[in-house]
JSON list of C-alpha atoms in Angstrom, two decimals:
[
{"chain": "A", "resi": 1, "resn": "MET", "atom": "CA", "xyz": [-32.31, 20.46, 24.36]},
{"chain": "A", "resi": 2, "resn": "SER", "atom": "CA", "xyz": [-31.91, 24.20, 23.88]},
{"chain": "A", "resi": 3, "resn": "ASP", "atom": "CA", "xyz": [-28.49, 25.79, 23.68]},
{"chain": "A", "resi": 4, "resn": "ARG", "atom": "CA", "xyz": [-29.37, 27.90, 26.72]},
{"chain": "A", "resi": 5, "resn": "ARG", "atom": "CA", "xyz": [-30.16, 24.83, 28.81]},
{"chain": "A", "resi": 6, "resn": "LYS", "atom": "CA", "xyz": [-26.90, 23.20, 27.71]},
{"chain": "A", "resi": 7, "resn": "TYR", "atom": "CA", "xyz": [-24.98, 26.33, 28.65]},
{"chain": "A", "resi": 8, "resn": "LEU", "atom": "CA", "xyz": [-26.71, 26.57, 32.04]},
{"chain": "A", "resi": 9, "resn": "ARG", "atom": "CA", "xyz": [-26.10, 22.90, 32.82]},
{"chain": "A", "resi": 10, "resn": "ARG", "atom": "CA", "xyz": [-22.40, 23.36, 32.10]},
{"chain": "A", "resi": 11, "resn": "GLU", "atom": "CA", "xyz": [-22.25, 26.62, 34.10]},
{"chain": "A", "resi": 12, "resn": "PHE", "atom": "CA", "xyz": [-23.97, 25.25, 37.21]},
{"chain": "A", "resi": 13, "resn": "SER", "atom": "CA", "xyz": [-22.19, 21.89, 37.02]},
{"chain": "A", "resi": 14, "resn": "ASP", "atom": "CA", "xyz": [-18.91, 23.80, 37.06]},
{"chain": "A", "resi": 15, "resn": "ARG", "atom": "CA", "xyz": [-20.00, 25.94, 40.02]},
{"chain": "A", "resi": 16, "resn": "ARG", "atom": "CA", "xyz": [-20.96, 22.88, 42.01]},
{"chain": "A", "resi": 17, "resn": "ARG", "atom": "CA", "xyz": [-17.91, 20.86, 41.01]},
{"chain": "A", "resi": 18, "resn": "ASN", "atom": "CA", "xyz": [-15.52, 23.75, 41.76]},
{"chain": "A", "resi": 19, "resn": "MET", "atom": "CA", "xyz": [-16.50, 24.05, 45.41]},
{"chain": "A", "resi": 20, "resn": "ASP", "atom": "CA", "xyz": [-13.51, 23.25, 47.58]},
{"chain": "A", "resi": 21, "resn": "ASP", "atom": "CA", "xyz": [-13.84, 20.18, 49.78]},
{"chain": "A", "resi": 22, "resn": "GLN", "atom": "CA", "xyz": [-13.98, 22.10, 53.05]},
{"chain": "A", "resi": 23, "resn": "ALA", "atom": "CA", "xyz": [-16.72, 24.44, 51.82]},
{"chain": "A", "resi": 24, "resn": "ARG", "atom": "CA", "xyz": [-18.69, 21.49, 50.40]},
{"chain": "A", "resi": 25, "resn": "GLN", "atom": "CA", "xyz": [-18.47, 19.59, 53.69]},
{"chain": "A", "resi": 26, "resn": "ALA", "atom": "CA", "xyz": [-19.53, 22.61, 55.77]},
{"chain": "A", "resi": 27, "resn": "ALA", "atom": "CA", "xyz": [-22.42, 23.35, 53.40]},
{"chain": "A", "resi": 28, "resn": "THR", "atom": "CA", "xyz": [-23.53, 19.71, 53.42]},
{"chain": "A", "resi": 29, "resn": "GLU", "atom": "CA", "xyz": [-23.58, 19.68, 57.23]},
{"chain": "A", "resi": 30, "resn": "SER", "atom": "CA", "xyz": [-25.57, 22.93, 57.33]},
{"chain": "A", "resi": 31, "resn": "ILE", "atom": "CA", "xyz": [-28.12, 21.57, 54.86]},
{"chain": "A", "resi": 32, "resn": "ALA", "atom": "CA", "xyz": [-28.56, 18.44, 57.00]},
{"chain": "A", "resi": 33, "resn": "ILE", "atom": "CA", "xyz": [-29.25, 20.62, 60.06]},
{"chain": "A", "resi": 34, "resn": "HIS", "atom": "CA", "xyz": [-31.80, 22.75, 58.17]},
{"chain": "A", "resi": 35, "resn": "LEU", "atom": "CA", "xyz": [-33.55, 19.63, 56.88]},
{"chain": "A", "resi": 36, "resn": "ALA", "atom": "CA", "xyz": [-33.66, 18.04, 60.34]},
{"chain": "A", "resi": 37, "resn": "HIS", "atom": "CA", "xyz": [-35.47, 21.11, 61.70]},
{"chain": "A", "resi": 38, "resn": "TRP", "atom": "CA", "xyz": [-37.76, 21.73, 58.73]},
{"chain": "A", "resi": 39, "resn": "ALA", "atom": "CA", "xyz": [-41.38, 21.18, 59.85]},
{"chain": "A", "resi": 40, "resn": "PRO", "atom": "CA", "xyz": [-42.77, 19.42, 56.73]},
{"chain": "A", "resi": 41, "resn": "LEU", "atom": "CA", "xyz": [-39.97, 16.87, 56.91]},
{"chain": "A", "resi": 42, "resn": "GLN", "atom": "CA", "xyz": [-40.46, 16.40, 60.66]},
{"chain": "A", "resi": 43, "resn": "SER", "atom": "CA", "xyz": [-44.11, 15.48, 60.15]},
{"chain": "A", "resi": 44, "resn": "ALA", "atom": "CA", "xyz": [-43.58, 13.32, 57.05]},
{"chain": "A", "resi": 45, "resn": "ARG", "atom": "CA", "xyz": [-44.30, 9.59, 57.16]},
{"chain": "A", "resi": 46, "resn": "VAL", "atom": "CA", "xyz": [-42.90, 8.75, 53.70]},
{"chain": "A", "resi": 47, "resn": "VAL", "atom": "CA", "xyz": [-40.03, 10.63, 52.05]},
{"chain": "A", "resi": 48, "resn": "ALA", "atom": "CA", "xyz": [-38.68, 10.09, 48.54]},
{"chain": "A", "resi": 49, "resn": "ALA", "atom": "CA", "xyz": [-34.97, 10.88, 48.71]},
{"chain": "A", "resi": 50, "resn": "TYR", "atom": "CA", "xyz": [-32.03, 10.35, 46.36]},
{"chain": "A", "resi": 51, "resn": "ALA", "atom": "CA", "xyz": [-28.52, 8.91, 46.35]},
{"chain": "A", "resi": 52, "resn": "ALA", "atom": "CA", "xyz": [-26.05, 11.68, 45.55]},
{"chain": "A", "resi": 53, "resn": "SER", "atom": "CA", "xyz": [-24.07, 11.54, 42.32]},
{"chain": "A", "resi": 54, "resn": "ASN", "atom": "CA", "xyz": [-22.30, 14.05, 40.05]},
{"chain": "A", "resi": 55, "resn": "ALA", "atom": "CA", "xyz": [-21.48, 16.37, 43.00]},
{"chain": "A", "resi": 56, "resn": "ASP", "atom": "CA", "xyz": [-25.10, 16.49, 44.24]},
{"chain": "A", "resi": 57, "resn": "VAL", "atom": "CA", "xyz": [-25.58, 17.49, 47.87]},
{"chain": "A", "resi": 58, "resn": "ASP", "atom": "CA", "xyz": [-24.99, 14.32, 49.88]},
{"chain": "A", "resi": 59, "resn": "ILE", "atom": "CA", "xyz": [-28.12, 13.77, 52.00]},
{"chain": "A", "resi": 60, "resn": "THR", "atom": "CA", "xyz": [-26.95, 10.59, 53.74]},
{"chain": "A", "resi": 61, "resn": "ALA", "atom": "CA", "xyz": [-27.18, 12.29, 57.17]},
{"chain": "A", "resi": 62, "resn": "THR", "atom": "CA", "xyz": [-30.77, 13.33, 56.42]},
{"chain": "A", "resi": 63, "resn": "ILE", "atom": "CA", "xyz": [-31.72, 9.82, 55.34]},
{"chain": "A", "resi": 64, "resn": "GLU", "atom": "CA", "xyz": [-30.23, 8.42, 58.56]},
{"chain": "A", "resi": 65, "resn": "HIS", "atom": "CA", "xyz": [-32.13, 11.04, 60.59]},
{"chain": "A", "resi": 66, "resn": "LEU", "atom": "CA", "xyz": [-35.37, 10.03, 58.85]},
{"chain": "A", "resi": 67, "resn": "TRP", "atom": "CA", "xyz": [-34.74, 6.34, 59.63]},
{"chain": "A", "resi": 68, "resn": "GLN", "atom": "CA", "xyz": [-34.08, 7.22, 63.30]},
{"chain": "A", "resi": 69, "resn": "ASN", "atom": "CA", "xyz": [-37.49, 8.91, 63.36]},
{"chain": "A", "resi": 70, "resn": "SER", "atom": "CA", "xyz": [-39.28, 5.89, 61.81]},
{"chain": "A", "resi": 71, "resn": "VAL", "atom": "CA", "xyz": [-39.87, 7.60, 58.46]},
{"chain": "A", "resi": 72, "resn": "GLN", "atom": "CA", "xyz": [-40.18, 5.34, 55.41]},
{"chain": "A", "resi": 73, "resn": "VAL", "atom": "CA", "xyz": [-37.48, 6.38, 52.93]},
{"chain": "A", "resi": 74, "resn": "ALA", "atom": "CA", "xyz": [-37.54, 5.58, 49.22]},
{"chain": "A", "resi": 75, "resn": "LEU", "atom": "CA", "xyz": [-34.95, 6.03, 46.47]},
{"chain": "A", "resi": 76, "resn": "PRO", "atom": "CA", "xyz": [-35.57, 6.37, 42.74]},
{"chain": "A", "resi": 77, "resn": "VAL", "atom": "CA", "xyz": [-35.16, 3.47, 40.35]},
{"chain": "A", "resi": 78, "resn": "VAL", "atom": "CA", "xyz": [-35.06, 4.18, 36.63]},
{"chain": "A", "resi": 79, "resn": "GLY", "atom": "CA", "xyz": [-36.64, 1.42, 34.57]},
{"chain": "A", "resi": 80, "resn": "ALA", "atom": "CA", "xyz": [-35.59, 0.26, 31.12]},
{"chain": "A", "resi": 81, "resn": "ASN", "atom": "CA", "xyz": [-38.57, 2.19, 29.74]},
{"chain": "A", "resi": 82, "resn": "GLY", "atom": "CA", "xyz": [-37.13, 5.48, 31.00]},
{"chain": "A", "resi": 83, "resn": "GLN", "atom": "CA", "xyz": [-39.73, 5.84, 33.74]},
{"chain": "A", "resi": 84, "resn": "MET", "atom": "CA", "xyz": [-38.73, 6.49, 37.33]},
{"chain": "A", "resi": 85, "resn": "ALA", "atom": "CA", "xyz": [-40.39, 5.09, 40.42]},
{"chain": "A", "resi": 86, "resn": "PHE", "atom": "CA", "xyz": [-39.45, 5.16, 44.10]},
{"chain": "A", "resi": 87, "resn": "PHE", "atom": "CA", "xyz": [-38.65, 1.97, 46.00]},
{"chain": "A", "resi": 88, "resn": "ALA", "atom": "CA", "xyz": [-38.32, 1.38, 49.74]},
{"chain": "A", "resi": 89, "resn": "TYR", "atom": "CA", "xyz": [-34.81, 1.93, 51.05]},
{"chain": "A", "resi": 90, "resn": "THR", "atom": "CA", "xyz": [-33.52, 0.92, 54.48]},
{"chain": "A", "resi": 91, "resn": "ALA", "atom": "CA", "xyz": [-30.10, 0.61, 56.08]},
{"chain": "A", "resi": 92, "resn": "ASP", "atom": "CA", "xyz": [-30.24, -3.11, 55.22]},
{"chain": "A", "resi": 93, "resn": "SER", "atom": "CA", "xyz": [-31.35, -2.71, 51.60]},
{"chain": "A", "resi": 94, "resn": "ASP", "atom": "CA", "xyz": [-29.53, -4.51, 48.81]},
{"chain": "A", "resi": 95, "resn": "VAL", "atom": "CA", "xyz": [-28.36, -1.87, 46.36]},
{"chain": "A", "resi": 96, "resn": "GLN", "atom": "CA", "xyz": [-27.03, -1.78, 42.84]},
{"chain": "A", "resi": 97, "resn": "ILE", "atom": "CA", "xyz": [-25.42, 0.89, 40.69]},
{"chain": "A", "resi": 98, "resn": "ASN", "atom": "CA", "xyz": [-27.56, 1.76, 37.67]},
{"chain": "A", "resi": 99, "resn": "ARG", "atom": "CA", "xyz": [-26.42, 2.65, 34.16]},
{"chain": "A", "resi": 100, "resn": "PHE", "atom": "CA", "xyz": [-26.00, 6.30, 35.27]},
{"chain": "A", "resi": 101, "resn": "GLY", "atom": "CA", "xyz": [-23.72, 5.36, 38.17]},
{"chain": "A", "resi": 102, "resn": "ILE", "atom": "CA", "xyz": [-26.43, 6.04, 40.77]},
{"chain": "A", "resi": 103, "resn": "THR", "atom": "CA", "xyz": [-27.21, 3.78, 43.72]},
{"chain": "A", "resi": 104, "resn": "GLU", "atom": "CA", "xyz": [-30.65, 2.15, 43.58]},
{"chain": "A", "resi": 105, "resn": "PRO", "atom": "CA", "xyz": [-32.39, -0.25, 45.97]},
{"chain": "A", "resi": 106, "resn": "ARG", "atom": "CA", "xyz": [-32.64, -3.80, 44.65]},
{"chain": "A", "resi": 107, "resn": "ASN", "atom": "CA", "xyz": [-35.18, -6.49, 45.57]},
{"chain": "A", "resi": 108, "resn": "SER", "atom": "CA", "xyz": [-37.41, -3.88, 47.17]},
{"chain": "A", "resi": 109, "resn": "PHE", "atom": "CA", "xyz": [-41.02, -2.80, 46.79]},
{"chain": "A", "resi": 110, "resn": "GLU", "atom": "CA", "xyz": [-42.39, 0.24, 45.03]},
{"chain": "A", "resi": 111, "resn": "ILE", "atom": "CA", "xyz": [-43.79, 3.07, 47.12]},
{"chain": "A", "resi": 112, "resn": "PRO", "atom": "CA", "xyz": [-47.04, 4.36, 45.58]},
{"chain": "A", "resi": 113, "resn": "PRO", "atom": "CA", "xyz": [-46.68, 8.03, 44.52]},
{"chain": "A", "resi": 114, "resn": "THR", "atom": "CA", "xyz": [-49.86, 8.95, 46.39]},
{"chain": "A", "resi": 115, "resn": "THR", "atom": "CA", "xyz": [-48.33, 7.90, 49.74]},
{"chain": "A", "resi": 116, "resn": "ILE", "atom": "CA", "xyz": [-45.25, 10.14, 49.52]},
{"chain": "A", "resi": 117, "resn": "ASP", "atom": "CA", "xyz": [-45.33, 13.24, 51.72]},
{"chain": "A", "resi": 118, "resn": "VAL", "atom": "CA", "xyz": [-42.08, 14.94, 50.64]},
{"chain": "A", "resi": 119, "resn": "VAL", "atom": "CA", "xyz": [-39.83, 14.48, 47.62]},
{"chain": "A", "resi": 120, "resn": "LEU", "atom": "CA", "xyz": [-36.21, 15.54, 48.12]},
{"chain": "A", "resi": 121, "resn": "THR", "atom": "CA", "xyz": [-34.88, 16.18, 44.65]},
{"chain": "A", "resi": 122, "resn": "PRO", "atom": "CA", "xyz": [-31.36, 17.11, 43.60]},
{"chain": "A", "resi": 123, "resn": "VAL", "atom": "CA", "xyz": [-31.26, 20.24, 41.47]},
{"chain": "A", "resi": 124, "resn": "LEU", "atom": "CA", "xyz": [-28.48, 21.52, 39.29]},
{"chain": "A", "resi": 125, "resn": "ALA", "atom": "CA", "xyz": [-29.82, 25.10, 39.44]},
{"chain": "A", "resi": 126, "resn": "TYR", "atom": "CA", "xyz": [-32.81, 26.92, 40.92]},
{"chain": "A", "resi": 127, "resn": "ASP", "atom": "CA", "xyz": [-34.28, 30.41, 40.79]},
{"chain": "A", "resi": 128, "resn": "LYS", "atom": "CA", "xyz": [-36.51, 32.54, 43.04]},
{"chain": "A", "resi": 129, "resn": "TRP", "atom": "CA", "xyz": [-39.65, 31.32, 41.27]},
{"chain": "A", "resi": 130, "resn": "GLY", "atom": "CA", "xyz": [-39.03, 27.68, 42.17]},
{"chain": "A", "resi": 131, "resn": "ASN", "atom": "CA", "xyz": [-37.91, 26.67, 38.70]},
{"chain": "A", "resi": 132, "resn": "ARG", "atom": "CA", "xyz": [-35.36, 23.88, 38.76]},
{"chain": "A", "resi": 133, "resn": "LEU", "atom": "CA", "xyz": [-32.84, 22.68, 36.25]},
{"chain": "A", "resi": 134, "resn": "GLY", "atom": "CA", "xyz": [-31.90, 19.02, 36.44]},
{"chain": "A", "resi": 135, "resn": "MET", "atom": "CA", "xyz": [-29.46, 16.92, 34.49]},
{"chain": "A", "resi": 136, "resn": "GLY", "atom": "CA", "xyz": [-31.73, 16.81, 31.45]},
{"chain": "A", "resi": 137, "resn": "GLY", "atom": "CA", "xyz": [-33.25, 13.34, 31.54]},
{"chain": "A", "resi": 138, "resn": "GLY", "atom": "CA", "xyz": [-36.72, 14.54, 32.51]},
{"chain": "A", "resi": 139, "resn": "TYR", "atom": "CA", "xyz": [-37.18, 11.71, 35.02]},
{"chain": "A", "resi": 140, "resn": "TYR", "atom": "CA", "xyz": [-38.43, 13.92, 37.85]},
{"chain": "A", "resi": 141, "resn": "ASP", "atom": "CA", "xyz": [-40.60, 15.99, 35.49]},
{"chain": "A", "resi": 142, "resn": "ARG", "atom": "CA", "xyz": [-42.36, 12.79, 34.38]},
{"chain": "A", "resi": 143, "resn": "TYR", "atom": "CA", "xyz": [-42.68, 11.40, 37.92]},
{"chain": "A", "resi": 144, "resn": "LEU", "atom": "CA", "xyz": [-43.64, 14.43, 40.02]},
{"chain": "A", "resi": 145, "resn": "PRO", "atom": "CA", "xyz": [-47.11, 14.99, 38.47]},
{"chain": "A", "resi": 146, "resn": "GLU", "atom": "CA", "xyz": [-48.05, 11.53, 39.82]},
{"chain": "A", "resi": 147, "resn": "THR", "atom": "CA", "xyz": [-47.68, 12.66, 43.43]},
{"chain": "A", "resi": 148, "resn": "GLN", "atom": "CA", "xyz": [-49.20, 15.38, 45.57]},
{"chain": "A", "resi": 149, "resn": "ALA", "atom": "CA", "xyz": [-46.02, 15.49, 47.69]},
{"chain": "A", "resi": 150, "resn": "TYR", "atom": "CA", "xyz": [-44.22, 18.63, 48.76]},
{"chain": "A", "resi": 151, "resn": "ILE", "atom": "CA", "xyz": [-41.27, 19.04, 46.36]},
{"chain": "A", "resi": 152, "resn": "LEU", "atom": "CA", "xyz": [-38.10, 20.16, 48.09]},
{"chain": "A", "resi": 153, "resn": "GLY", "atom": "CA", "xyz": [-35.05, 20.77, 45.94]},
{"chain": "A", "resi": 154, "resn": "VAL", "atom": "CA", "xyz": [-31.66, 20.31, 47.58]},
{"chain": "A", "resi": 155, "resn": "ALA", "atom": "CA", "xyz": [-28.73, 22.39, 46.36]},
{"chain": "A", "resi": 156, "resn": "PHE", "atom": "CA", "xyz": [-25.76, 24.48, 47.36]},
{"chain": "A", "resi": 157, "resn": "ALA", "atom": "CA", "xyz": [-26.29, 28.26, 47.46]},
{"chain": "A", "resi": 158, "resn": "CYS", "atom": "CA", "xyz": [-23.86, 28.65, 44.53]},
{"chain": "A", "resi": 159, "resn": "GLN", "atom": "CA", "xyz": [-26.45, 26.90, 42.35]},
{"chain": "A", "resi": 160, "resn": "TYR", "atom": "CA", "xyz": [-28.85, 29.86, 42.58]},
{"chain": "A", "resi": 161, "resn": "SER", "atom": "CA", "xyz": [-29.68, 31.57, 39.31]},
{"chain": "A", "resi": 162, "resn": "ALA", "atom": "CA", "xyz": [-30.50, 35.28, 39.62]},
{"chain": "A", "resi": 163, "resn": "ALA", "atom": "CA", "xyz": [-32.05, 35.10, 36.15]},
{"chain": "A", "resi": 164, "resn": "GLU", "atom": "CA", "xyz": [-35.20, 33.07, 35.60]},
{"chain": "A", "resi": 165, "resn": "LEU", "atom": "CA", "xyz": [-34.35, 29.58, 34.42]},
{"chain": "A", "resi": 166, "resn": "PRO", "atom": "CA", "xyz": [-35.90, 28.33, 31.20]},
{"chain": "A", "resi": 167, "resn": "ASN", "atom": "CA", "xyz": [-39.09, 26.40, 31.85]},
{"chain": "A", "resi": 168, "resn": "GLU", "atom": "CA", "xyz": [-41.56, 24.55, 29.71]},
{"chain": "A", "resi": 169, "resn": "ASP", "atom": "CA", "xyz": [-45.11, 23.39, 30.38]},
{"chain": "A", "resi": 170, "resn": "TRP", "atom": "CA", "xyz": [-43.84, 19.97, 31.51]},
{"chain": "A", "resi": 171, "resn": "ASP", "atom": "CA", "xyz": [-41.22, 21.33, 33.94]},
{"chain": "A", "resi": 172, "resn": "VAL", "atom": "CA", "xyz": [-42.28, 20.82, 37.56]},
{"chain": "A", "resi": 173, "resn": "ARG", "atom": "CA", "xyz": [-41.31, 23.56, 40.00]},
{"chain": "A", "resi": 174, "resn": "CYS", "atom": "CA", "xyz": [-40.08, 23.06, 43.54]},
{"chain": "A", "resi": 175, "resn": "ASN", "atom": "CA", "xyz": [-42.20, 24.18, 46.48]},
{"chain": "A", "resi": 176, "resn": "ALA", "atom": "CA", "xyz": [-38.94, 25.05, 48.25]},
{"chain": "A", "resi": 177, "resn": "VAL", "atom": "CA", "xyz": [-35.17, 24.62, 48.00]},
{"chain": "A", "resi": 178, "resn": "ALA", "atom": "CA", "xyz": [-32.87, 23.75, 50.91]},
{"chain": "A", "resi": 179, "resn": "THR", "atom": "CA", "xyz": [-29.33, 25.16, 50.87]},
{"chain": "A", "resi": 180, "resn": "GLU", "atom": "CA", "xyz": [-26.71, 25.81, 53.50]},
{"chain": "A", "resi": 181, "resn": "ASN", "atom": "CA", "xyz": [-28.43, 29.18, 54.05]},
{"chain": "A", "resi": 182, "resn": "GLY", "atom": "CA", "xyz": [-31.79, 27.65, 54.99]},
{"chain": "A", "resi": 183, "resn": "VAL", "atom": "CA", "xyz": [-34.99, 26.59, 53.27]},
{"chain": "A", "resi": 184, "resn": "LEU", "atom": "CA", "xyz": [-36.34, 29.03, 50.69]},
{"chain": "A", "resi": 185, "resn": "GLU", "atom": "CA", "xyz": [-40.08, 28.51, 50.15]},
{"chain": "A", "resi": 186, "resn": "PHE", "atom": "CA", "xyz": [-41.81, 29.65, 46.97]},
{"chain": "A", "resi": 187, "resn": "THR", "atom": "CA", "xyz": [-45.33, 30.82, 46.23]},
{"chain": "A", "resi": 188, "resn": "HIS", "atom": "CA", "xyz": [-46.70, 29.68, 42.88]}
]
C-alpha cells in the first residue's frame, strides 16, 4: 500500500470519526431520504447493500425501505479465500459477526452478481471523478467487475477529496455517490 493511500485513509477516517453525533445523525437521515427518492434505487429489484462498521454511513433505514418495497437485499460475506460475495438478507436472517467485526447473513443463499441492479458501497473517500478509497482490503475491487450493477458509493460530505484520489487499473469507480447533500453522478 502506498504511503499516500495510508495517509489518505488516516485523514478521511479521522474526518468521518470526528463528526459530532448530532451532525452524523442528521446527515444519516438526509442520506436515507435522498436514497429513497433516487430513481435507480426505486426501480431496482435486487440491491447489494452493506452493514455499517468503522463509522460508515448507517443505511439501516434504506434497507428497511427496500424491504417495504419488495426489493431483494443482499449483504457481503467475505470467504476464507478473501473473496467477497453477496448473500440474501431479510429482517429474519440469521447473522454473524465476521473477523472484521462486520455483520454478515448466515445460512443464506448467494445472490448471483449478474442479478444485482445496484450496489451500495461504503467509501472512505471519493472525488469528483468517481474514484473511491476503501479500507484497503480490495474486496469491492475484486467483486465489482463481476456485476453490471450501478455502483453507488455512500459517504458523508466531509469524505470528499478535492484532489484526485490515487487509482490503479484494478480500482473500480463509482457511478455516483450519495451524501447528505444529494446524489452526485459521475460521467466516465
